[in-house]
């Protein structure tokens, strides 16, 4: 899977899913070419709202992606691994 976090760099730096790439929503259109052909592209944000906007934007560029439902909040609720500034938790 290719996991792309569309939150701001500051949000990403503070807390992220291990292995995720940060491409902020504001930069996604300009950088969408780098995602063409990415296997199993999954988009994530804090709650899923920005990731849905990103999915729609990428669909218009013929880039297929899915959204991590509930975003990082749902990920954390299930006690899945997160990296935070200063190390792993």
PDB file of C-alpha atoms in Angstrom:
ATOM      1  CA  UNK A   1       0.000   0.000   0.000  1.00  0.00           C
ATOM      2  CA  UNK A   2       0.986   3.606  -0.544  1.00  0.00           C
ATOM      3  CA  UNK A   3      -0.311   5.741   2.324  1.00  0.00           C
ATOM      4  CA  UNK A   4      -0.513   9.497   1.670  1.00  0.00           C
ATOM      5  CA  UNK A   5      -1.298  11.872   4.529  1.00  0.00           C
ATOM      6  CA  UNK A   6      -2.891  15.054   3.143  1.00  0.00           C
ATOM      7  CA  UNK A   7      -2.692  17.061   6.381  1.00  0.00           C
ATOM      8  CA  UNK A   8      -0.398  20.061   6.828  1.00  0.00           C
ATOM      9  CA  UNK A   9       3.328  19.495   7.417  1.00  0.00           C
ATOM     10  CA  UNK A  10       2.930  20.650  11.040  1.00  0.00           C
ATOM     11  CA  UNK A  11       0.107  18.161  11.692  1.00  0.00           C
ATOM     12  CA  UNK A  12       2.109  15.398  10.012  1.00  0.00           C
ATOM     13  CA  UNK A  13       5.234  16.205  12.025  1.00  0.00           C
ATOM     14  CA  UNK A  14       3.306  16.081  15.295  1.00  0.00           C
ATOM     15  CA  UNK A  15       1.655  12.695  14.682  1.00  0.00           C
ATOM     16  CA  UNK A  16       1.533  10.294  11.747  1.00  0.00           C
ATOM     17  CA  UNK A  17       1.006   6.705  10.695  1.00  0.00           C
ATOM     18  CA  UNK A  18       4.385   4.968  10.273  1.00  0.00           C
ATOM     19  CA  UNK A  19       5.453   4.835   6.623  1.00  0.00           C
ATOM     20  CA  UNK A  20       3.027   7.524   5.447  1.00  0.00           C
ATOM     21  CA  UNK A  21       4.094  10.129   2.912  1.00  0.00           C
ATOM     22  CA  UNK A  22       3.044  13.740   3.493  1.00  0.00           C
ATOM     23  CA  UNK A  23       1.546  15.523   0.501  1.00  0.00           C
ATOM     24  CA  UNK A  24      -0.625  18.344   1.899  1.00  0.00           C
ATOM     25  CA  UNK A  25      -3.987  18.806   0.205  1.00  0.00           C
ATOM     26  CA  UNK A  26      -2.918  22.272  -0.970  1.00  0.00           C
ATOM     27  CA  UNK A  27       0.002  20.698  -2.888  1.00  0.00           C
ATOM     28  CA  UNK A  28      -1.741  17.563  -4.106  1.00  0.00           C
ATOM     29  CA  UNK A  29      -2.822  18.781  -7.525  1.00  0.00           C
ATOM     30  CA  UNK A  30       0.709  19.929  -8.412  1.00  0.00           C
ATOM     31  CA  UNK A  31       2.233  16.696  -7.104  1.00  0.00           C
ATOM     32  CA  UNK A  32      -0.435  14.265  -8.346  1.00  0.00           C
ATOM     33  CA  UNK A  33       1.806  13.032 -11.173  1.00  0.00           C
ATOM     34  CA  UNK A  34       4.047  11.362  -8.608  1.00  0.00           C
ATOM     35  CA  UNK A  35       1.094   9.183  -7.554  1.00  0.00           C
ATOM     36  CA  UNK A  36       0.164   7.827 -10.989  1.00  0.00           C
ATOM     37  CA  UNK A  37       0.450   4.059 -10.815  1.00  0.00           C
ATOM     38  CA  UNK A  38       0.960   3.986  -7.036  1.00  0.00           C
ATOM     39  CA  UNK A  39      -0.180   0.582  -5.770  1.00  0.00           C
ATOM     40  CA  UNK A  40      -3.177   0.504  -3.439  1.00  0.00           C
ATOM     41  CA  UNK A  41      -3.190   4.259  -2.792  1.00  0.00           C
ATOM     42  CA  UNK A  42      -4.775   5.146   0.564  1.00  0.00           C
ATOM     43  CA  UNK A  43      -5.406   8.755   1.612  1.00  0.00           C
ATOM     44  CA  UNK A  44      -5.580   9.860   5.234  1.00  0.00           C
ATOM     45  CA  UNK A  45      -6.196  13.061   7.187  1.00  0.00           C
ATOM     46  CA  UNK A  46      -7.410  13.771  10.716  1.00  0.00           C
ATOM     47  CA  UNK A  47     -11.040  12.700  10.221  1.00  0.00           C
ATOM     48  CA  UNK A  48     -11.478  11.782   6.543  1.00  0.00           C
ATOM     49  CA  UNK A  49     -12.860  15.086   5.207  1.00  0.00           C
ATOM     50  CA  UNK A  50      -9.665  16.350   3.523  1.00  0.00           C
ATOM     51  CA  UNK A  51      -8.840  12.850   2.324  1.00  0.00           C
ATOM     52  CA  UNK A  52     -12.226  12.699   0.548  1.00  0.00           C
ATOM     53  CA  UNK A  53     -11.459  16.019  -1.172  1.00  0.00           C
ATOM     54  CA  UNK A  54      -8.077  14.603  -2.159  1.00  0.00           C
ATOM     55  CA  UNK A  55      -9.686  11.423  -3.534  1.00  0.00           C
ATOM     56  CA  UNK A  56     -12.045  13.492  -5.700  1.00  0.00           C
ATOM     57  CA  UNK A  57      -9.161  15.632  -6.954  1.00  0.00           C
ATOM     58  CA  UNK A  58      -7.083  12.580  -7.833  1.00  0.00           C
ATOM     59  CA  UNK A  59     -10.039  10.861  -9.520  1.00  0.00           C
ATOM     60  CA  UNK A  60     -10.171  13.836 -11.878  1.00  0.00           C
ATOM     61  CA  UNK A  61      -6.537  13.064 -12.769  1.00  0.00           C
ATOM     62  CA  UNK A  62      -7.294   9.345 -13.339  1.00  0.00           C
ATOM     63  CA  UNK A  63      -5.500   8.364 -10.131  1.00  0.00           C
ATOM     64  CA  UNK A  64      -7.423   5.738  -8.180  1.00  0.00           C
ATOM     65  CA  UNK A  65      -7.353   6.003  -4.387  1.00  0.00           C
ATOM     66  CA  UNK A  66      -9.372   5.094  -1.337  1.00  0.00           C
ATOM     67  CA  UNK A  67      -9.815   6.956   1.938  1.00  0.00           C
ATOM     68  CA  UNK A  68      -8.983   5.656   5.395  1.00  0.00           C
ATOM     69  CA  UNK A  69     -12.453   5.986   6.897  1.00  0.00           C
ATOM     70  CA  UNK A  70     -12.441   8.054  10.075  1.00  0.00           C
ATOM     71  CA  UNK A  71      -8.871   9.182   9.441  1.00  0.00           C
ATOM     72  CA  UNK A  72      -6.132   9.352  12.005  1.00  0.00           C
ATOM     73  CA  UNK A  73      -8.683   9.731  14.822  1.00  0.00           C
ATOM     74  CA  UNK A  74     -10.192   6.325  14.021  1.00  0.00           C
ATOM     75  CA  UNK A  75      -6.714   4.800  13.593  1.00  0.00           C
ATOM     76  CA  UNK A  76      -5.727   6.039  17.072  1.00  0.00           C
ATOM     77  CA  UNK A  77      -9.047   4.913  18.572  1.00  0.00           C
ATOM     78  CA  UNK A  78      -8.121   1.347  17.619  1.00  0.00           C
ATOM     79  CA  UNK A  79      -4.705   1.773  19.284  1.00  0.00           C
ATOM     80  CA  UNK A  80      -2.870   1.252  16.002  1.00  0.00           C
ATOM     81  CA  UNK A  81       0.762   2.462  15.808  1.00  0.00           C
ATOM     82  CA  UNK A  82       1.508   6.176  15.520  1.00  0.00           C
ATOM     83  CA  UNK A  83       4.761   8.069  15.301  1.00  0.00           C
ATOM     84  CA  UNK A  84       4.990  11.342  17.191  1.00  0.00           C
ATOM     85  CA  UNK A  85       7.641  14.029  17.282  1.00  0.00           C
ATOM     86  CA  UNK A  86      10.334  12.769  19.589  1.00  0.00           C
ATOM     87  CA  UNK A  87       9.905   9.094  18.751  1.00  0.00           C
ATOM     88  CA  UNK A  88       7.448   6.249  18.630  1.00  0.00           C
ATOM     89  CA  UNK A  89       4.587   5.534  20.993  1.00  0.00           C
TER      90      UNK A  89
END
